[in-house]
Coordinates of C-alpha atoms and ligand atoms in Angstrom, one line a residue:
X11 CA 0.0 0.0 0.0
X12 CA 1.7 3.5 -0.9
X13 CA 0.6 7.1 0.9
X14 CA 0.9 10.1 -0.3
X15 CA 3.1 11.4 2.9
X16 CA 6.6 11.7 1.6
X17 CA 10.0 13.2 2.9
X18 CA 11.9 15.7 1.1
X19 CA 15.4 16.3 2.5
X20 CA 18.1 18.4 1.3
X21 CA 21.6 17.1 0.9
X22 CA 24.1 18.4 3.4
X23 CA 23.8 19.9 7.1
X24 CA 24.6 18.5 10.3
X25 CA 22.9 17.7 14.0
X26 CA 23.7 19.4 17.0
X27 CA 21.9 20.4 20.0
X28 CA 20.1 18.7 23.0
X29 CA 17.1 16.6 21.8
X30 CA 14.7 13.8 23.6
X31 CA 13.0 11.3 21.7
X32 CA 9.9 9.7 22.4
X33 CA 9.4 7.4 24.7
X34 CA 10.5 3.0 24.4
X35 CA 7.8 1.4 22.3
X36 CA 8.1 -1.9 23.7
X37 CA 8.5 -0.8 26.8
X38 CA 4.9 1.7 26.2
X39 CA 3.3 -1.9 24.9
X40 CA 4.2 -3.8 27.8
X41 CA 3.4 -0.7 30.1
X42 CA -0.8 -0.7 29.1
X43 CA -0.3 -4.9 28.9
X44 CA 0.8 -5.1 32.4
X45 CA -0.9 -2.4 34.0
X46 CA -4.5 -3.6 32.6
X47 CA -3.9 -7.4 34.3
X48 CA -2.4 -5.4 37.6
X49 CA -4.5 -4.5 40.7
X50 CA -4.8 -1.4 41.3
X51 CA -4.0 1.9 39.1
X52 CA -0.1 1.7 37.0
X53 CA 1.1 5.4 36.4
X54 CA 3.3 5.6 33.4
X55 CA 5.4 8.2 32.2
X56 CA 7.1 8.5 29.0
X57 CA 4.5 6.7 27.2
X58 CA 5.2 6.7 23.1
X59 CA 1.9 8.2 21.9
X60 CA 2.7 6.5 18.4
X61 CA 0.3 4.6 16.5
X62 CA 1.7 1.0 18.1
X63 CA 1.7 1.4 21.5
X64 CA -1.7 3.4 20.8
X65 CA -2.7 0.1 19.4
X66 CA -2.0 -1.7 22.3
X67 CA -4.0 1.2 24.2
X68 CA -7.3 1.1 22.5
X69 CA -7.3 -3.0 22.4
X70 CA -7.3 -3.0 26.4
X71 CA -9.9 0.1 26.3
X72 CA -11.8 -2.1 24.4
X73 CA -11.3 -5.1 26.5
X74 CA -13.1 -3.0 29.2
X75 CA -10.0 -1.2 31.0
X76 CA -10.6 1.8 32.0
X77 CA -7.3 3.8 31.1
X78 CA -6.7 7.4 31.0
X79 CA -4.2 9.6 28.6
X80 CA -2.2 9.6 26.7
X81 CA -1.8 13.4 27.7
X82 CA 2.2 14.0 27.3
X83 CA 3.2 10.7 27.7
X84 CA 1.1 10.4 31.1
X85 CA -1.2 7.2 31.3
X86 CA -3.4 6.2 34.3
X87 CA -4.9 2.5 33.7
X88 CA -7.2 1.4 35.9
X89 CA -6.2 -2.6 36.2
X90 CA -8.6 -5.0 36.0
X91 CA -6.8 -8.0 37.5
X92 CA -5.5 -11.5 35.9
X93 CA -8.8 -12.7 34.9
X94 CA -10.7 -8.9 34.5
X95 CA -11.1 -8.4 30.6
X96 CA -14.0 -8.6 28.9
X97 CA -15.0 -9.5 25.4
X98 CA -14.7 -6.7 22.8
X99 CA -17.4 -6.2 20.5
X100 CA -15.1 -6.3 17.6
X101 CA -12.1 -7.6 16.4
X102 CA -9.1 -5.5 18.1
X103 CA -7.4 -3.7 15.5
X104 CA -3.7 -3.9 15.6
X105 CA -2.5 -1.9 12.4
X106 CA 1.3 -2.2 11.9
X107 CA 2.1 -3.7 15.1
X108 CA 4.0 -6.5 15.7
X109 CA 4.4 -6.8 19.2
X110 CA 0.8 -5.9 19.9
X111 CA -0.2 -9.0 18.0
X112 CA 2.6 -11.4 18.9
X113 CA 2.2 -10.8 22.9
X114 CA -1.4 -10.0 22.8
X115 CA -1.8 -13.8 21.4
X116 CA 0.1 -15.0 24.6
X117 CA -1.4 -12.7 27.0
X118 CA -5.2 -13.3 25.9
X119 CA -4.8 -17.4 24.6
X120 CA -5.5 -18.3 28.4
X121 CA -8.7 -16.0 28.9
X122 CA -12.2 -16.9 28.6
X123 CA -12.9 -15.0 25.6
X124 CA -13.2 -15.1 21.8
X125 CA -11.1 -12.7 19.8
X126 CA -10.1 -11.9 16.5
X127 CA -6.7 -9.6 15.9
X128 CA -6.4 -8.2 12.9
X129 CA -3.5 -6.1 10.9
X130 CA -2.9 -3.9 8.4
X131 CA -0.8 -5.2 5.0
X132 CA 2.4 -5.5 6.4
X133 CA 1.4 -6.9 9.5
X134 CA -1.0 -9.5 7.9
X135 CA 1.8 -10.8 6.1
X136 CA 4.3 -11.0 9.1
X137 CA 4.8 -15.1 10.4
X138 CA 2.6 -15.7 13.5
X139 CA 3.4 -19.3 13.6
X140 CA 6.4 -18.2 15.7
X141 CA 4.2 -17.8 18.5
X142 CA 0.4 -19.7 17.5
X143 CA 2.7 -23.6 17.7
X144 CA 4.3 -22.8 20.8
X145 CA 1.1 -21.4 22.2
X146 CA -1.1 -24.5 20.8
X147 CA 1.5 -26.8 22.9
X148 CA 0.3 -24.4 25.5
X149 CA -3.1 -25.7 25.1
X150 CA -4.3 -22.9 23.6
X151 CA -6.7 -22.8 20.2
X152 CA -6.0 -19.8 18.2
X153 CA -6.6 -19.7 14.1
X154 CA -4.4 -18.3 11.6
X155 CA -4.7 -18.3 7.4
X156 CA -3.2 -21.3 5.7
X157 CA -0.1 -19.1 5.4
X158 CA 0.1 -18.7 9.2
X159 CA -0.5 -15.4 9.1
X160 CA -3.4 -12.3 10.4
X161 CA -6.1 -12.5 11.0
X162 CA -6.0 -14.7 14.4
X163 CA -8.9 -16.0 15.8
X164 CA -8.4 -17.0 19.7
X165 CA -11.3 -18.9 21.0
X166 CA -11.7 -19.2 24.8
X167 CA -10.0 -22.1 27.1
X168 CA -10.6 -22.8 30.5
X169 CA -6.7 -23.4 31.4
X170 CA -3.3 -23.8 30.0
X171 CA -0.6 -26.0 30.7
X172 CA 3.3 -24.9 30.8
X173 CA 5.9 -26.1 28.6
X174 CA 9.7 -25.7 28.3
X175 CA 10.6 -24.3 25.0
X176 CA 13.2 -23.5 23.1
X177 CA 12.8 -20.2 20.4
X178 CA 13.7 -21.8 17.0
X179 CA 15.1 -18.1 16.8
X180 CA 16.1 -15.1 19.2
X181 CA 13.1 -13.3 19.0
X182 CA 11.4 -11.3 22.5
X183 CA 8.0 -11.1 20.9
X184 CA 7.6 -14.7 20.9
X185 CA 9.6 -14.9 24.1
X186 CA 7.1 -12.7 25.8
X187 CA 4.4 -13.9 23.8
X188 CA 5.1 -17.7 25.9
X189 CA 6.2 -15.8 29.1
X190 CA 2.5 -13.9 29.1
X191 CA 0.7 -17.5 28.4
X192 CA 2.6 -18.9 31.2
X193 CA 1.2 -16.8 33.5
X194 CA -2.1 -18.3 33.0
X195 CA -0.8 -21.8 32.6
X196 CA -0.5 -24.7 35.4
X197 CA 2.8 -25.3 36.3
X198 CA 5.9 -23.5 35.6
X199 CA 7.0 -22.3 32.0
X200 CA 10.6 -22.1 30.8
X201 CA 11.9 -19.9 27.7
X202 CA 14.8 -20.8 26.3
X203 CA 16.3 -18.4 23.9
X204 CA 19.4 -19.3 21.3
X205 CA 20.8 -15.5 21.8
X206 CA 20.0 -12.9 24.3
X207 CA 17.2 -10.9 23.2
X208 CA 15.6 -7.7 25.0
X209 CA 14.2 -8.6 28.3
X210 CA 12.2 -5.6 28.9
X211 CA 9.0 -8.0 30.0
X212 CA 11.2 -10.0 32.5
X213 CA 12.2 -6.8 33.8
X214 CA 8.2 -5.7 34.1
X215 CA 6.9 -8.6 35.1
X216 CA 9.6 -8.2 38.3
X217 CA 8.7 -4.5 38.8
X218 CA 4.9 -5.6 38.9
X219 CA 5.9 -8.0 41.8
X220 CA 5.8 -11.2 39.7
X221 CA 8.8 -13.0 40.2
X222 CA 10.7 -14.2 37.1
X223 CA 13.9 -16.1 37.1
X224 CA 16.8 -16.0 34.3
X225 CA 19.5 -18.3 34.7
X226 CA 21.9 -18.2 31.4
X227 CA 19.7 -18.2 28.4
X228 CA 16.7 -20.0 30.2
X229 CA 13.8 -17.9 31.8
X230 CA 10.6 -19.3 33.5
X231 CA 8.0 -18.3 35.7
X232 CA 5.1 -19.3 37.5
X233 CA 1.7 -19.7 36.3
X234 CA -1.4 -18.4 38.7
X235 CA 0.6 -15.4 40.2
X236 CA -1.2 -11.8 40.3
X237 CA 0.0 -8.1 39.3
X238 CA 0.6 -5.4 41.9
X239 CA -0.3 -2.0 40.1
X240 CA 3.1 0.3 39.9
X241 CA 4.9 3.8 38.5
X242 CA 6.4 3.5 35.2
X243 CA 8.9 5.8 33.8
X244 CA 9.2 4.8 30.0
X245 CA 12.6 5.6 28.4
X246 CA 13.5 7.9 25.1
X247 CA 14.1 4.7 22.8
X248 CA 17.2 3.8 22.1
X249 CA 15.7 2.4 18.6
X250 CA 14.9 6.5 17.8
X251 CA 17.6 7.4 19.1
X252 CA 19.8 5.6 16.6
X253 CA 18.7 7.7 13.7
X254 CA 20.3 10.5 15.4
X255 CA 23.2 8.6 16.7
X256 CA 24.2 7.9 13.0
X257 CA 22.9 10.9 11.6
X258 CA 25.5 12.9 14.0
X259 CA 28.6 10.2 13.5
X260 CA 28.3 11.2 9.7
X261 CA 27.9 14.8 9.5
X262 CA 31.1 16.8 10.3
X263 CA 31.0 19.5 13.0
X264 CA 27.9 17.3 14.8
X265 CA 27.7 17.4 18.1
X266 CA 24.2 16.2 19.7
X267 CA 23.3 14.9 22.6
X268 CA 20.3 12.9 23.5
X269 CA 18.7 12.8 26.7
X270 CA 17.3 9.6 28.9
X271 CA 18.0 7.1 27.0
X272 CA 17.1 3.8 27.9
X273 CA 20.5 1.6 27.8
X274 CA 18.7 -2.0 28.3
X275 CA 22.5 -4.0 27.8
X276 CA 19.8 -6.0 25.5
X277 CA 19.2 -3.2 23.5
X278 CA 22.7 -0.9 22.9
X279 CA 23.9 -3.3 19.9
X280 CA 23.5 -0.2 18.0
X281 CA 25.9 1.7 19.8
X282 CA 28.7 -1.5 20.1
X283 CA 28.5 -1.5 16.2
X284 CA 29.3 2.0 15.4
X285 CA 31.8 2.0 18.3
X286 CA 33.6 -0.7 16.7
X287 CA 33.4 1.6 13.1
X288 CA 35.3 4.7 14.9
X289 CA 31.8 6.8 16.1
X290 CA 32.6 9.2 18.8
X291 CA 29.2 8.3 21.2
X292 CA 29.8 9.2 25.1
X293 CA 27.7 7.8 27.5
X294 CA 26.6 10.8 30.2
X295 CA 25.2 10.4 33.8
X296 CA 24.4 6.5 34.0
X297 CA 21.4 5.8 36.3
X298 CA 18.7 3.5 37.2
X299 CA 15.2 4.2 36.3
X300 CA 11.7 2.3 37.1
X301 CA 14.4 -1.1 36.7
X302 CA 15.8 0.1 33.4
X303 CA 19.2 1.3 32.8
X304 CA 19.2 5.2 31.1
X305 CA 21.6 7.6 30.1
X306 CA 22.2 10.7 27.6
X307 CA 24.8 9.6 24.4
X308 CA 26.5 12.7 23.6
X309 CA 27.7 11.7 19.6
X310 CA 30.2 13.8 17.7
X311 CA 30.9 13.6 13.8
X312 CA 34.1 10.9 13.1
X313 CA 35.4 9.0 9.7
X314 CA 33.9 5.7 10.1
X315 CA 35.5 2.6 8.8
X316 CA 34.1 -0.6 7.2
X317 CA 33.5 -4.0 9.8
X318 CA 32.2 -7.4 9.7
X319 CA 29.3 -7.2 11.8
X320 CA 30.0 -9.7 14.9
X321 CA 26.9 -12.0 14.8
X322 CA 26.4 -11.7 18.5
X323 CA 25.4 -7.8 18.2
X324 CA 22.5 -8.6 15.6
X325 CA 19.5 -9.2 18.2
X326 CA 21.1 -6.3 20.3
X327 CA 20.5 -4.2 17.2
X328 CA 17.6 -5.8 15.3
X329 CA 15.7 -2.4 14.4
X330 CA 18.7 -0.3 13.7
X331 CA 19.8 -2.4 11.1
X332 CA 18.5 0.5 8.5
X333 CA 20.3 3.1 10.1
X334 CA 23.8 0.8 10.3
X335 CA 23.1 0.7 6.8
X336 CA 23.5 4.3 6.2
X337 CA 26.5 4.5 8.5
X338 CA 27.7 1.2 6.6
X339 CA 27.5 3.7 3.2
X340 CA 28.9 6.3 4.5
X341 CA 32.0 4.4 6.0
X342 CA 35.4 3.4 4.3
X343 CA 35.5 0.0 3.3
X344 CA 33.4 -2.7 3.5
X345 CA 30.7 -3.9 6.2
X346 CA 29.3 -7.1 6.0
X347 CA 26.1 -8.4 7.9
X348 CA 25.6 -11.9 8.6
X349 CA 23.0 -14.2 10.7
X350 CA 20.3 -11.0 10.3
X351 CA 17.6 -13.3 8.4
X352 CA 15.0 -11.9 10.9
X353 CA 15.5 -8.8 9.2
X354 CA 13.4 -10.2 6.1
X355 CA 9.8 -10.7 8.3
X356 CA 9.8 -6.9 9.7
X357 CA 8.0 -4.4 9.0
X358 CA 9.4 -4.9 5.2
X359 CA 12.1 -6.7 4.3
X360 CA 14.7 -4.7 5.4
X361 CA 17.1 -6.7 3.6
X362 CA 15.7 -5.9 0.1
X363 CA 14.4 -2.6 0.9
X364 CA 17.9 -1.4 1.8
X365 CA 19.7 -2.6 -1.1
X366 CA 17.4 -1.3 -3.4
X367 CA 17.3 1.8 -2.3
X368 CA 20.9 2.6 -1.4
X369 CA 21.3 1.4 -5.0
X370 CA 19.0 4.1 -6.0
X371 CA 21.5 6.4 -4.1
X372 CA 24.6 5.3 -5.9
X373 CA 26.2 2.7 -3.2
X374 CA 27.5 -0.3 -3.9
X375 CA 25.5 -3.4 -1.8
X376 CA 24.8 -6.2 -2.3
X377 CA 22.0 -8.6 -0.4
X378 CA 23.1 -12.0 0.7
X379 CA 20.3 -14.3 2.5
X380 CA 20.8 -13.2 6.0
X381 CA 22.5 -9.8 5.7
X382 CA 24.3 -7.6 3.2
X383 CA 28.0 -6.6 2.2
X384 CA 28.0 -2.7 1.7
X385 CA 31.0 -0.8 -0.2
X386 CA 30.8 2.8 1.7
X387 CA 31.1 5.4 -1.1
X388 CA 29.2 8.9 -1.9
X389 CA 25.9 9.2 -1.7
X390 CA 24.2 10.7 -4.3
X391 CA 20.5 11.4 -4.7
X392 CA 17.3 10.0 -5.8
X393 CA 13.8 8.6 -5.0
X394 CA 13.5 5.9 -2.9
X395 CA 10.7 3.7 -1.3
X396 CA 10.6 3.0 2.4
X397 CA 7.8 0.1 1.6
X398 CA 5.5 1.7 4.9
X399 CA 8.6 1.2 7.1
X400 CA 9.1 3.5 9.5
X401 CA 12.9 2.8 9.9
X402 CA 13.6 2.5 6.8
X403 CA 12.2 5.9 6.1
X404 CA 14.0 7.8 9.1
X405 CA 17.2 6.0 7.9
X406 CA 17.3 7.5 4.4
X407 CA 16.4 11.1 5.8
X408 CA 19.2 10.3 7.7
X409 CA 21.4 9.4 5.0
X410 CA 20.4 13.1 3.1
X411 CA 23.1 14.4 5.8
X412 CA 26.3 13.1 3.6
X413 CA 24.5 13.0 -0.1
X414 CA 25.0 15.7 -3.0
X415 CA 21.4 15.7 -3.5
X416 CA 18.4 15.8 -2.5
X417 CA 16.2 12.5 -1.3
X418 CA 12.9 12.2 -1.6
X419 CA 11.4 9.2 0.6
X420 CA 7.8 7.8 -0.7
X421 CA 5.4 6.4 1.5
X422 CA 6.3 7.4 5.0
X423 CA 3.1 7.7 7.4
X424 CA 4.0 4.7 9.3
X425 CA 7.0 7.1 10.8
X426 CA 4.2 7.8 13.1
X427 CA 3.6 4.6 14.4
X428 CA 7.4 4.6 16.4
X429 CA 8.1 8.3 16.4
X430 CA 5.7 11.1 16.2
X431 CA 6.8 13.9 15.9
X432 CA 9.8 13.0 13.6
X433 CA 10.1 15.7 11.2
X434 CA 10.2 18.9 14.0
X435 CA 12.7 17.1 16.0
X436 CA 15.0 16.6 13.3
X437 CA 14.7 19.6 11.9
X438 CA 15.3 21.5 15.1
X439 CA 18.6 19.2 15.3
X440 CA 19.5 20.3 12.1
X441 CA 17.9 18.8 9.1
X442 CA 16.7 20.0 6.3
X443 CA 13.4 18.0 6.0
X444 CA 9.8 18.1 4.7
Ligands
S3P18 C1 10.2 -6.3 20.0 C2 11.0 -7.3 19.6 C3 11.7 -7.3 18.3 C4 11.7 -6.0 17.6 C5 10.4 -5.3 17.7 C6 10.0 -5.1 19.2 C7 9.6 -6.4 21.3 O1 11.1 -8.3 17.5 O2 12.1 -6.1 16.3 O3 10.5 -4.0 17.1 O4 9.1 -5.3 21.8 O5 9.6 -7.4 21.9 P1 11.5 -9.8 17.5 O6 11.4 -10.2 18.9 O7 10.6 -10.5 16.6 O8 12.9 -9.8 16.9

């Protein structure tokens, strides 16, 4: 599906300045998830009022939960308890958003009710069966297409049973998806994941007062607990924050620092890589907050050089594999991605998407199955696609920083569903965008 929203952005410039971005998004999903299954009202601060996490909001407003907000990243839900939701009247709309759908199916397979979620395009093309076999083991009965994919029905069961699983792939949706299922289940549940992947519901799940054990690469809880209602400070997303991070390296005379970010050692693969590529990123005033790690990344222009991507970083970076790209192009040498195959079942396939359009912009890539081997060179110019994905879009408005002329990204409304709000901030850091 193509919009008519697209980005026009001069060549040249550079970021400087004190910026915050919005607030986590999985940590906002996982905020209104938690909260409506807690007793007694969760405050949360920092909430991303982008079109996913609103997602998420309006399914548990329509489930019944009475939740107040979003009013500047301020959200009151009133939590129902474990077993408190009620059936919608209609199928719960999840638009673009993966994690709404993939922990939604965990957190509602064990409830008496019978739901439908439904997706837009790209999220009715995006595999499900990642999470609807483990949950079937679970004893849960949810309906997909032939192809495994949106629309899922979930019809009610009285209880499910835990299992001990191991993720056929490092993903924290259909970590989370299981984790959420096992709190309904009887017995104890065990994850076990190939990689580290972002443990942002673990973390929750503790700060809600349900206790969650990780012990190497294996997590499990127990099913049957309760939720005790709590303050949430959400965040600026580290995943937002990367535009900026590489936007900065590659502009000289950038300096740009960007405040509270959250620093989840799950989540800061993004700044490992360009580290190891020569960016200048400082890490300011390291503190604690709600359970999550934060700090404001001070990033300064430097000459980046070509790496091989080590394959340990790539779940630690999964969504800023669009804006690595750019820094890839912009670097001397050759980078080269491997074991990033997840990449393909994302919002687009960031994989293809990439390659065809830094190829539209003169660079030298080329795809490979799970990853890409970029030639960093000058960027030029052009029109390029972003498919509906919001990364990919912010990435090549990024990427206008070092070109010789302009870029003009098509089909860029999703933007909205991670960070509203995209186009002032970057122009007030320095961007020449419309
Ligand atoms: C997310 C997990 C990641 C990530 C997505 C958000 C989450 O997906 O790409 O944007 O909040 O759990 P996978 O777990 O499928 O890699």
């Amino acid at each position: 599906m193509t919009n008519n929203i697209k980005f026009n952005v001069q060549p040249g410039g550079k970021l400087t300045g004190i910026i915050r971005v919005p607030g986590d998004k999985s940590i906002s999903h996982r905020s209104i998830m938690l909260g409506s299954l807690a007793e007694g009202i969760t405050e949360v601060e920092g909430f991303l009022e982008g079109d996913d996490s609103l997602a998420t909001l309006r399914a548990f407003r329509d489930m019944g939960v009475e939740i107040e907000g979003p009013d500047q990243g301020r959200v009151r839900i009133h939590g129902v308890g474990m077993s408190g939701l009620k059936q919608p009247s209609a199928p719960l709309d999840l638009g673009n958003s993966g994690t709404s759908m993939r922990l939604l199916s965990g957190l509602l397979a064990g409830q008496e009710l019978d739901l439908t979620l439904t997706g837009d395009e790209s999220l009715s093309s995006r595999p499900m069966r990642r999470v609807t076999d483990p949950l079937a083991m679970m004893g849960a009965s949810i309906e997909s297409d032939e192809n495994g994919t949106a629309p899922l029905h979930i019809k009610p069961v009285k209880q499910l049973k835990a299992i001990d699983y191991t993720l056929p792939m490092a993903s924290a949706q259909v970590k989370s998806s299981i984790l959420l299922a096992g709190l309904y289940a009887d017995g104890e549940t065990h994850v076990t994941e190939p990689a580290p992947t972002r443990d942002h519901t673990e973390r929750m799940l503790n700060g809600f007062g349900y206790p969650v054990e990780t012990h190497g690469n294996r997590i499990s809880l127990k099913g049957g607990g309760k939720l005790k209602a709590c303050t949430l400070d959400v965040p600026a997303d580290i995943s937002s924050s990367a535009f900026f991070l590489v936007g900065a390296t590659i502009s000289p005379d950038s300096d740009l620092t960007l405040n509270h970010v959250g620093m989840n050692p799950t989540r800061i693969g993004v700044i490992n890589i360009l580290r190891d590529m020569g960016a200048n990123i400082e890490v300011l005033n390291q503190r604690t907050v709600g359970g999550e790690p934060v700090a404001d990344l001070r990033v300064r222009y430097s000459p980046l050089k070509g790496i091989q991507i080590p394959e340990d970083q790539v779940p630690l970076a999964i969504d800023e594999f669009p804006a690595i790209f750019i820094a890839a192009a912009c670097a001397e040498g050759e980078t080269t991605l491997t074991g990033a195959e997840e990449l393909r079942v994302k919002e687009s396939d960031r994989i293809q998407v990439m390659v065809d359009g830094l190829k539209i912009v003169g660079i030298d890539i080329e795809g490979t199955p799970d990853g890409a081997i970029i030639k960093g060179g000058q960027i030029g110019g052009g029109t390029v696609d972003s498919h509906g994905d919001h990364r990919i879009a912010m990435s090549f408005a990024m990427a206008s920083l070092r070109a010789s002329s302009p870029i003009i990204i098509n089909d860029c409304a999703n933007v909205d569903t991670s960070f509203p709000g995209f186009v002032e901030l970057a122009t007030k850091a320095g961007l020449s965008i419309t």
